[in-house]
Amino acid sequence: MIKIKDLHKQFDQLKVLKGINLEVAKGKVVVVIGPSGSGKTTLLRCLNVLEQPTSGQIAIEDQVLDFSQQVPKKKIPSFRRLTGMVFQNYNLFPHMTALENIMEGPVTVKGEKKEAARKKAEMLLGKVGLGDKIHFYPFQLSGGQQQRVGIARALAMEPKVMLFDEPTSALDPELVGEVLKVMKDLANEGMTMVVVTHEMRFAREAADEVIFMDGGVVVERGNPEQIFSNPKEARTKQFLNLIQ
Amino acid sequence: MAKMFLSSIFLDPERVARLMEIGKNSFQPLLEGAIIYTIPLTLISFVCGLALAILTALARISGNKVLQTVARMYVSAVRGTPLLVQLFIIFYGLPTIGIIIDPFPSAIIGFSLNVGAYASEIIRAAILSIPKGQWEAGYSIGMSYPQTLKRIILPQASRVSIPPLSNTFISLVKDTSLASMILVTEMFRRAQEIAATNYEFLLLYMQAALIYWVICFLLSVVQGRIENRLDRYVSS
């Protein structure tokens, strides 16, 4: 499904990703953990080209971007449509209601009929438990509700892969659960997901694979049991000791 | 002394009658000047200027060095020279190289260029005030740059820019009086012409001032309504 080959990303002099190789199979949930500055968010943002990698290759399904050469700008929007992104700060469109936020992509990008898009948006809002909030503006919703709208907005584009960038980090503790529940449901339905998070419980319960990143490289990877109970690398142990 | 001055104006019944008569007769031509010239001049110039301002702002924030430089020079030249001088260049200057433009279109060109330059800075600032995450959210659902700009960024930027743009608009209403200098018979020029025949300068210019004030007052009412409308999606 996703194939990343020798991915590098450099901001001026700062090397953030130093040769990432990664494969994610269809329907799998991969959780990326690591200390801040380890490059995990950058890796996620490279997957939908919000950051342009310096070199390397990313393939999602049958679309391949090779960043060793100049990537044609025209290829990027269609590549982005393979993935749905959920942001740490939700980034909902504040001038649109929950319903309009979700309809925006299907109507503007895919050219769907408004009626059909509205039906789908209502269905998605019901799915994330916000069927009674469809006409609310983002400022009228709690953080957890906004993030669930964010998830529904990404799903409306029918992506092949969902990317989550610390989706619960900005939330009050009591609101984390409702967002994680939606994510777990999604995982159970067989959605392919790459999740950057500090929620170790989610990683344990929902991940098929946990990836520990530090210093721009993948230090260790394995199933949750293996990473959390029996980490091999010293850096992984050190990190897990610090957060648990 | 003061008493004599006041009585000379207000207590001489003949003079009061004469002022009332002139005031009544001049009101209609002044209002006509406002309706036929001042208001259309303002509206057309503002719409053209705003379009120019958006293009200029987009050029300034584009990555293209050439566009950026052209936009910056344009803004610098317009802001760095008096509006009256610009109008004179267009109307009296250009004919010497064979470009002859009528008074009204000359005024439109001058005012549009002026609004374009000033408003471009307002729009640029408003666009830059929208968080980067809004662009990213647009891109992440597959939108292109123009789609994100049109659907996500400009609607939010317009809310931010209504108060400063209203300033520009209200200034423009009053600046159109400068068109009197290039032979546009807008309201102020009519006031001048009528005053030249009866020497009641104070009366005529006060009358013109009052009409400008009323127009600007109505505009600020409209501004308030637009602001309320656009504020519906922010918490109060």
PDB file of C-alpha atoms in Angstrom, chain A residues 11-240:
ATOM      1  CA  PHE A  11      15.489  22.066   6.318  1.00  0.00           C
ATOM      2  CA  ASP A  12      18.410  24.322   5.387  1.00  0.00           C
ATOM      3  CA  GLN A  13      21.275  22.741   7.352  1.00  0.00           C
ATOM      4  CA  LEU A  14      19.043  20.634   9.578  1.00  0.00           C
ATOM      5  CA  LYS A  15      18.653  17.010   8.531  1.00  0.00           C
ATOM      6  CA  VAL A  16      15.302  15.852   9.879  1.00  0.00           C
ATOM      7  CA  LEU A  17      14.882  12.570   8.025  1.00  0.00           C
ATOM      8  CA  LYS A  18      17.978  10.538   7.308  1.00  0.00           C
ATOM      9  CA  GLY A  19      16.965   7.694   5.083  1.00  0.00           C
ATOM     10  CA  ILE A  20      13.603   6.272   6.050  1.00  0.00           C
ATOM     11  CA  ASN A  21      12.545   2.923   4.596  1.00  0.00           C
ATOM     12  CA  LEU A  22       9.083   1.772   5.433  1.00  0.00           C
ATOM     13  CA  GLU A  23       6.298  -0.362   4.097  1.00  0.00           C
ATOM     14  CA  VAL A  24       2.737  -0.384   5.251  1.00  0.00           C
ATOM     15  CA  ALA A  25       0.434  -3.140   4.065  1.00  0.00           C
ATOM     16  CA  LYS A  26      -3.199  -2.532   3.217  1.00  0.00           C
ATOM     17  CA  GLY A  27      -5.490  -2.425   6.232  1.00  0.00           C
ATOM     18  CA  LYS A  28      -2.667  -2.127   8.739  1.00  0.00           C
ATOM     19  CA  VAL A  29      -2.407   0.428  11.501  1.00  0.00           C
ATOM     20  CA  VAL A  30       1.094   1.754  12.035  1.00  0.00           C
ATOM     21  CA  VAL A  31       1.786   3.919  15.057  1.00  0.00           C
ATOM     22  CA  VAL A  32       4.886   6.090  14.996  1.00  0.00           C
ATOM     23  CA  ILE A  33       6.309   7.077  18.367  1.00  0.00           C
ATOM     24  CA  GLY A  34       9.441   8.939  19.364  1.00  0.00           C
ATOM     25  CA  PRO A  35      10.736  12.001  21.172  1.00  0.00           C
ATOM     26  CA  SER A  36       9.959  15.439  19.812  1.00  0.00           C
ATOM     27  CA  GLY A  37      12.302  16.409  17.024  1.00  0.00           C
ATOM     28  CA  SER A  38      12.690  12.790  15.985  1.00  0.00           C
ATOM     29  CA  GLY A  39      11.145  13.493  12.574  1.00  0.00           C
ATOM     30  CA  LYS A  40       7.902  11.567  13.005  1.00  0.00           C
ATOM     31  CA  THR A  41       5.615  14.465  12.126  1.00  0.00           C
ATOM     32  CA  THR A  42       7.844  15.409   9.207  1.00  0.00           C
ATOM     33  CA  LEU A  43       7.630  11.841   7.930  1.00  0.00           C
ATOM     34  CA  LEU A  44       3.845  11.999   8.079  1.00  0.00           C
ATOM     35  CA  ARG A  45       3.770  15.377   6.314  1.00  0.00           C
ATOM     36  CA  CYS A  46       6.037  14.026   3.599  1.00  0.00           C
ATOM     37  CA  LEU A  47       3.488  11.301   2.917  1.00  0.00           C
ATOM     38  CA  ASN A  48       1.043  13.866   1.557  1.00  0.00           C
ATOM     39  CA  VAL A  49       3.749  16.246   0.364  1.00  0.00           C
ATOM     40  CA  LEU A  50       2.872  19.060   2.752  1.00  0.00           C
ATOM     41  CA  GLU A  51       6.630  18.841   3.152  1.00  0.00           C
ATOM     42  CA  GLN A  52       8.595  18.208  -0.011  1.00  0.00           C
ATOM     43  CA  PRO A  53      11.203  15.537   0.754  1.00  0.00           C
ATOM     44  CA  THR A  54      14.771  16.308  -0.299  1.00  0.00           C
ATOM     45  CA  SER A  55      15.297  12.896  -1.850  1.00  0.00           C
ATOM     46  CA  GLY A  56      13.878   9.399  -1.863  1.00  0.00           C
ATOM     47  CA  GLN A  57      10.714   7.784  -3.104  1.00  0.00           C
ATOM     48  CA  ILE A  58       7.191   7.446  -1.852  1.00  0.00           C
ATOM     49  CA  ALA A  59       4.722   5.088  -3.458  1.00  0.00           C
ATOM     50  CA  ILE A  60       1.097   4.862  -2.441  1.00  0.00           C
ATOM     51  CA  GLU A  61      -0.914   2.287  -4.348  1.00  0.00           C
ATOM     52  CA  ASP A  62       0.149   2.745  -7.965  1.00  0.00           C
ATOM     53  CA  GLN A  63       1.273   6.359  -7.699  1.00  0.00           C
ATOM     54  CA  VAL A  64       4.982   6.949  -7.223  1.00  0.00           C
ATOM     55  CA  LEU A  65       6.735  10.211  -6.458  1.00  0.00           C
ATOM     56  CA  ASP A  66      10.498  10.234  -6.862  1.00  0.00           C
ATOM     57  CA  PHE A  67      11.944  13.227  -5.066  1.00  0.00           C
ATOM     58  CA  SER A  68      15.452  12.693  -6.377  1.00  0.00           C
ATOM     59  CA  GLN A  69      14.169  14.454  -9.468  1.00  0.00           C
ATOM     60  CA  GLN A  70      11.974  17.500  -9.740  1.00  0.00           C
ATOM     61  CA  VAL A  71       8.455  16.271  -8.998  1.00  0.00           C
ATOM     62  CA  PRO A  72       5.945  17.741 -11.467  1.00  0.00           C
ATOM     63  CA  LYS A  73       3.555  20.002  -9.567  1.00  0.00           C
ATOM     64  CA  LYS A  74       0.614  18.547 -11.440  1.00  0.00           C
ATOM     65  CA  LYS A  75       1.150  15.143  -9.852  1.00  0.00           C
ATOM     66  CA  ILE A  76       0.872  16.375  -6.281  1.00  0.00           C
ATOM     67  CA  PRO A  77      -2.896  17.025  -5.872  1.00  0.00           C
ATOM     68  CA  SER A  78      -3.861  13.581  -7.174  1.00  0.00           C
ATOM     69  CA  PHE A  79      -1.205  12.046  -4.934  1.00  0.00           C
ATOM     70  CA  ARG A  80      -2.598  13.935  -1.954  1.00  0.00           C
ATOM     71  CA  ARG A  81      -6.039  12.560  -2.623  1.00  0.00           C
ATOM     72  CA  LEU A  82      -4.799   9.082  -1.769  1.00  0.00           C
ATOM     73  CA  THR A  83      -4.342  10.185   1.811  1.00  0.00           C
ATOM     74  CA  GLY A  84      -6.543  11.910   4.354  1.00  0.00           C
ATOM     75  CA  MET A  85      -4.841  14.055   6.961  1.00  0.00           C
ATOM     76  CA  VAL A  86      -5.949  14.752  10.517  1.00  0.00           C
ATOM     77  CA  PHE A  87      -4.073  17.635  12.125  1.00  0.00           C
ATOM     78  CA  GLN A  88      -3.024  18.229  15.696  1.00  0.00           C
ATOM     79  CA  ASN A  89      -4.883  21.565  15.737  1.00  0.00           C
ATOM     80  CA  TYR A  90      -7.841  20.230  13.720  1.00  0.00           C
ATOM     81  CA  ASN A  91      -7.518  23.039  11.142  1.00  0.00           C
ATOM     82  CA  LEU A  92     -11.223  23.026  10.447  1.00  0.00           C
ATOM     83  CA  PHE A  93     -12.417  25.804   8.167  1.00  0.00           C
ATOM     84  CA  PRO A  94     -13.816  28.275  10.712  1.00  0.00           C
ATOM     85  CA  HIS A  95     -16.147  30.002   8.239  1.00  0.00           C
ATOM     86  CA  MET A  96     -17.996  26.782   7.435  1.00  0.00           C
ATOM     87  CA  THR A  97     -20.335  24.646   9.507  1.00  0.00           C
ATOM     88  CA  ALA A  98     -19.409  21.076  10.376  1.00  0.00           C
ATOM     89  CA  LEU A  99     -21.450  19.904   7.403  1.00  0.00           C
ATOM     90  CA  GLU A 100     -19.881  22.412   5.010  1.00  0.00           C
ATOM     91  CA  ASN A 101     -16.395  21.496   6.203  1.00  0.00           C
ATOM     92  CA  ILE A 102     -17.023  17.910   5.184  1.00  0.00           C
ATOM     93  CA  MET A 103     -18.789  18.731   1.904  1.00  0.00           C
ATOM     94  CA  GLU A 104     -16.055  21.110   0.770  1.00  0.00           C
ATOM     95  CA  GLY A 105     -13.635  18.510  -0.577  1.00  0.00           C
ATOM     96  CA  PRO A 106     -16.166  16.321  -2.394  1.00  0.00           C
ATOM     97  CA  VAL A 107     -17.906  19.331  -3.981  1.00  0.00           C
ATOM     98  CA  THR A 108     -14.931  21.546  -4.848  1.00  0.00           C
ATOM     99  CA  VAL A 109     -12.282  18.949  -5.606  1.00  0.00           C
ATOM    100  CA  LYS A 110     -14.258  15.973  -6.868  1.00  0.00           C
ATOM    101  CA  GLY A 111     -17.110  17.960  -8.361  1.00  0.00           C
ATOM    102  CA  GLU A 112     -19.759  15.889  -6.620  1.00  0.00           C
ATOM    103  CA  LYS A 113     -23.352  17.075  -6.624  1.00  0.00           C
ATOM    104  CA  LYS A 114     -24.226  19.061  -3.510  1.00  0.00           C
ATOM    105  CA  GLU A 115     -27.116  16.809  -2.599  1.00  0.00           C
ATOM    106  CA  ALA A 116     -25.010  13.649  -2.733  1.00  0.00           C
ATOM    107  CA  ALA A 117     -22.167  15.319  -0.857  1.00  0.00           C
ATOM    108  CA  ARG A 118     -24.568  16.497   1.830  1.00  0.00           C
ATOM    109  CA  LYS A 119     -25.963  12.987   2.314  1.00  0.00           C
ATOM    110  CA  LYS A 120     -22.486  11.567   2.627  1.00  0.00           C
ATOM    111  CA  ALA A 121     -21.435  14.332   5.040  1.00  0.00           C
ATOM    112  CA  GLU A 122     -24.473  13.690   7.225  1.00  0.00           C
ATOM    113  CA  MET A 123     -23.692   9.997   7.232  1.00  0.00           C
ATOM    114  CA  LEU A 124     -20.061  10.660   8.208  1.00  0.00           C
ATOM    115  CA  LEU A 125     -21.051  13.054  10.975  1.00  0.00           C
ATOM    116  CA  GLY A 126     -23.388  10.400  12.315  1.00  0.00           C
ATOM    117  CA  LYS A 127     -20.556   7.919  12.196  1.00  0.00           C
ATOM    118  CA  VAL A 128     -18.275  10.103  14.319  1.00  0.00           C
ATOM    119  CA  GLY A 129     -21.151  10.690  16.736  1.00  0.00           C
ATOM    120  CA  LEU A 130     -21.989  14.265  15.748  1.00  0.00           C
ATOM    121  CA  GLY A 131     -25.265  13.766  13.904  1.00  0.00           C
ATOM    122  CA  ASP A 132     -26.832  16.449  16.087  1.00  0.00           C
ATOM    123  CA  LYS A 133     -24.141  19.064  15.397  1.00  0.00           C
ATOM    124  CA  ILE A 134     -24.219  19.308  11.624  1.00  0.00           C
ATOM    125  CA  HIS A 135     -24.986  23.033  11.483  1.00  0.00           C
ATOM    126  CA  PHE A 136     -22.545  24.063  14.220  1.00  0.00           C
ATOM    127  CA  TYR A 137     -19.572  26.250  13.415  1.00  0.00           C
ATOM    128  CA  PRO A 138     -16.193  25.016  14.688  1.00  0.00           C
ATOM    129  CA  PHE A 139     -16.089  27.657  17.442  1.00  0.00           C
ATOM    130  CA  GLN A 140     -19.295  26.163  18.846  1.00  0.00           C
ATOM    131  CA  LEU A 141     -17.722  22.699  19.188  1.00  0.00           C
ATOM    132  CA  SER A 142     -15.357  21.294  21.809  1.00  0.00           C
ATOM    133  CA  GLY A 143     -11.862  20.246  20.797  1.00  0.00           C
ATOM    134  CA  GLY A 144     -12.842  16.595  20.707  1.00  0.00           C
ATOM    135  CA  GLN A 145     -15.857  17.346  18.531  1.00  0.00           C
ATOM    136  CA  GLN A 146     -13.779  19.497  16.198  1.00  0.00           C
ATOM    137  CA  GLN A 147     -11.246  16.738  15.804  1.00  0.00           C
ATOM    138  CA  ARG A 148     -14.002  14.251  14.972  1.00  0.00           C
ATOM    139  CA  VAL A 149     -15.266  16.637  12.305  1.00  0.00           C
ATOM    140  CA  GLY A 150     -11.657  16.767  11.094  1.00  0.00           C
ATOM    141  CA  ILE A 151     -11.638  12.990  10.759  1.00  0.00           C
ATOM    142  CA  ALA A 152     -14.966  13.019   8.934  1.00  0.00           C
ATOM    143  CA  ARG A 153     -13.688  15.741   6.573  1.00  0.00           C
ATOM    144  CA  ALA A 154     -10.694  13.598   5.663  1.00  0.00           C
ATOM    145  CA  LEU A 155     -12.856  10.492   5.227  1.00  0.00           C
ATOM    146  CA  ALA A 156     -15.210  12.313   2.878  1.00  0.00           C
ATOM    147  CA  MET A 157     -12.519  12.268   0.208  1.00  0.00           C
ATOM    148  CA  GLU A 158     -12.462   8.481   0.453  1.00  0.00           C
ATOM    149  CA  PRO A 159      -8.711   8.209   0.957  1.00  0.00           C
ATOM    150  CA  LYS A 160      -6.801   4.952   0.753  1.00  0.00           C
ATOM    151  CA  VAL A 161      -4.733   5.860   3.806  1.00  0.00           C
ATOM    152  CA  MET A 162      -5.523   8.005   6.835  1.00  0.00           C
ATOM    153  CA  LEU A 163      -2.694  10.017   8.368  1.00  0.00           C
ATOM    154  CA  PHE A 164      -3.018  11.249  11.943  1.00  0.00           C
ATOM    155  CA  ASP A 165      -0.614  13.868  13.229  1.00  0.00           C
ATOM    156  CA  GLU A 166      -0.827  13.804  17.023  1.00  0.00           C
ATOM    157  CA  PRO A 167      -4.623  13.995  16.798  1.00  0.00           C
ATOM    158  CA  THR A 168      -5.188  14.129  20.557  1.00  0.00           C
ATOM    159  CA  SER A 169      -2.237  16.259  21.684  1.00  0.00           C
ATOM    160  CA  ALA A 170      -4.195  19.515  21.746  1.00  0.00           C
ATOM    161  CA  LEU A 171      -7.157  18.027  23.585  1.00  0.00           C
ATOM    162  CA  ASP A 172      -8.194  18.249  27.202  1.00  0.00           C
ATOM    163  CA  PRO A 173      -7.643  14.818  28.796  1.00  0.00           C
ATOM    164  CA  GLU A 174     -11.336  14.044  29.145  1.00  0.00           C
ATOM    165  CA  LEU A 175     -11.883  14.545  25.404  1.00  0.00           C
ATOM    166  CA  VAL A 176      -9.132  12.208  24.223  1.00  0.00           C
ATOM    167  CA  GLY A 177     -11.234   9.076  24.562  1.00  0.00           C
ATOM    168  CA  GLU A 178     -13.967  10.094  22.121  1.00  0.00           C
ATOM    169  CA  VAL A 179     -11.402  10.765  19.377  1.00  0.00           C
ATOM    170  CA  LEU A 180      -9.486   7.563  20.009  1.00  0.00           C
ATOM    171  CA  LYS A 181     -12.740   5.607  19.862  1.00  0.00           C
ATOM    172  CA  VAL A 182     -13.476   6.945  16.376  1.00  0.00           C
ATOM    173  CA  MET A 183      -9.952   6.039  15.336  1.00  0.00           C
ATOM    174  CA  LYS A 184     -10.285   2.520  16.697  1.00  0.00           C
ATOM    175  CA  ASP A 185     -13.580   2.019  14.893  1.00  0.00           C
ATOM    176  CA  LEU A 186     -11.876   3.108  11.717  1.00  0.00           C
ATOM    177  CA  ALA A 187      -9.031   0.677  12.305  1.00  0.00           C
ATOM    178  CA  ASN A 188     -11.521  -2.131  12.890  1.00  0.00           C
ATOM    179  CA  GLU A 189     -13.180  -1.362   9.577  1.00  0.00           C
ATOM    180  CA  GLY A 190      -9.874  -2.085   7.885  1.00  0.00           C
ATOM    181  CA  MET A 191      -8.671   1.425   7.105  1.00  0.00           C
ATOM    182  CA  THR A 192      -4.954   1.719   6.499  1.00  0.00           C
ATOM    183  CA  MET A 193      -3.632   4.194   9.034  1.00  0.00           C
ATOM    184  CA  VAL A 194      -0.389   5.889   9.953  1.00  0.00           C
ATOM    185  CA  VAL A 195      -0.673   7.514  13.354  1.00  0.00           C
ATOM    186  CA  VAL A 196       1.829   9.755  15.063  1.00  0.00           C
ATOM    187  CA  THR A 197       0.823   9.878  18.706  1.00  0.00           C
ATOM    188  CA  HIS A 198       1.866   9.932  22.308  1.00  0.00           C
ATOM    189  CA  GLU A 199      -1.105   7.776  23.295  1.00  0.00           C
ATOM    190  CA  MET A 200       0.654   4.562  24.192  1.00  0.00           C
ATOM    191  CA  ARG A 201      -2.589   2.884  25.130  1.00  0.00           C
ATOM    192  CA  PHE A 202      -3.910   3.442  21.645  1.00  0.00           C
ATOM    193  CA  ALA A 203      -0.661   2.065  20.242  1.00  0.00           C
ATOM    194  CA  ARG A 204      -0.971  -1.048  22.360  1.00  0.00           C
ATOM    195  CA  GLU A 205      -4.612  -1.646  21.593  1.00  0.00           C
ATOM    196  CA  ALA A 206      -4.965  -0.664  17.960  1.00  0.00           C
ATOM    197  CA  ALA A 207      -1.557  -0.855  16.283  1.00  0.00           C
ATOM    198  CA  ASP A 208      -0.446  -3.706  14.089  1.00  0.00           C
ATOM    199  CA  GLU A 209       3.026  -2.280  14.134  1.00  0.00           C
ATOM    200  CA  VAL A 210       4.820   0.298  16.260  1.00  0.00           C
ATOM    201  CA  ILE A 211       7.698   2.273  14.872  1.00  0.00           C
ATOM    202  CA  PHE A 212      10.111   4.048  17.156  1.00  0.00           C
ATOM    203  CA  MET A 213      11.894   6.969  15.544  1.00  0.00           C
ATOM    204  CA  ASP A 214      14.731   9.029  16.911  1.00  0.00           C
ATOM    205  CA  GLY A 215      17.149  11.436  15.261  1.00  0.00           C
ATOM    206  CA  GLY A 216      15.559  11.098  11.835  1.00  0.00           C
ATOM    207  CA  VAL A 217      15.865   7.340  11.540  1.00  0.00           C
ATOM    208  CA  VAL A 218      13.694   4.353  12.375  1.00  0.00           C
ATOM    209  CA  VAL A 219      15.393   2.896  15.441  1.00  0.00           C
ATOM    210  CA  GLU A 220      13.159  -0.051  16.051  1.00  0.00           C
ATOM    211  CA  ARG A 221       9.958  -1.543  14.779  1.00  0.00           C
ATOM    212  CA  GLY A 222       7.791  -4.437  15.754  1.00  0.00           C
ATOM    213  CA  ASN A 223       4.391  -5.393  17.049  1.00  0.00           C
ATOM    214  CA  PRO A 224       3.209  -3.452  20.126  1.00  0.00           C
ATOM    215  CA  GLU A 225       3.880  -6.310  22.511  1.00  0.00           C
ATOM    216  CA  GLN A 226       7.454  -6.552  21.351  1.00  0.00           C
ATOM    217  CA  ILE A 227       8.170  -2.799  21.439  1.00  0.00           C
ATOM    218  CA  PHE A 228       6.508  -2.043  24.743  1.00  0.00           C
ATOM    219  CA  SER A 229       7.375  -5.150  26.738  1.00  0.00           C
ATOM    220  CA  ASN A 230      10.617  -6.214  25.215  1.00  0.00           C
ATOM    221  CA  PRO A 231      12.383  -3.377  23.361  1.00  0.00           C
ATOM    222  CA  LYS A 232      15.767  -4.300  21.950  1.00  0.00           C
ATOM    223  CA  GLU A 233      17.376  -0.926  21.410  1.00  0.00           C
ATOM    224  CA  ALA A 234      18.724   1.127  24.298  1.00  0.00           C
ATOM    225  CA  ARG A 235      17.173   4.325  22.918  1.00  0.00           C
ATOM    226  CA  THR A 236      13.746   2.730  22.751  1.00  0.00           C
ATOM    227  CA  LYS A 237      14.023   1.557  26.339  1.00  0.00           C
ATOM    228  CA  GLN A 238      15.138   4.975  27.479  1.00  0.00           C
ATOM    229  CA  PHE A 239      12.220   6.683  25.697  1.00  0.00           C
ATOM    230  CA  LEU A 240       9.636   4.262  27.036  1.00  0.00           C
TER     231      LEU A 240
END
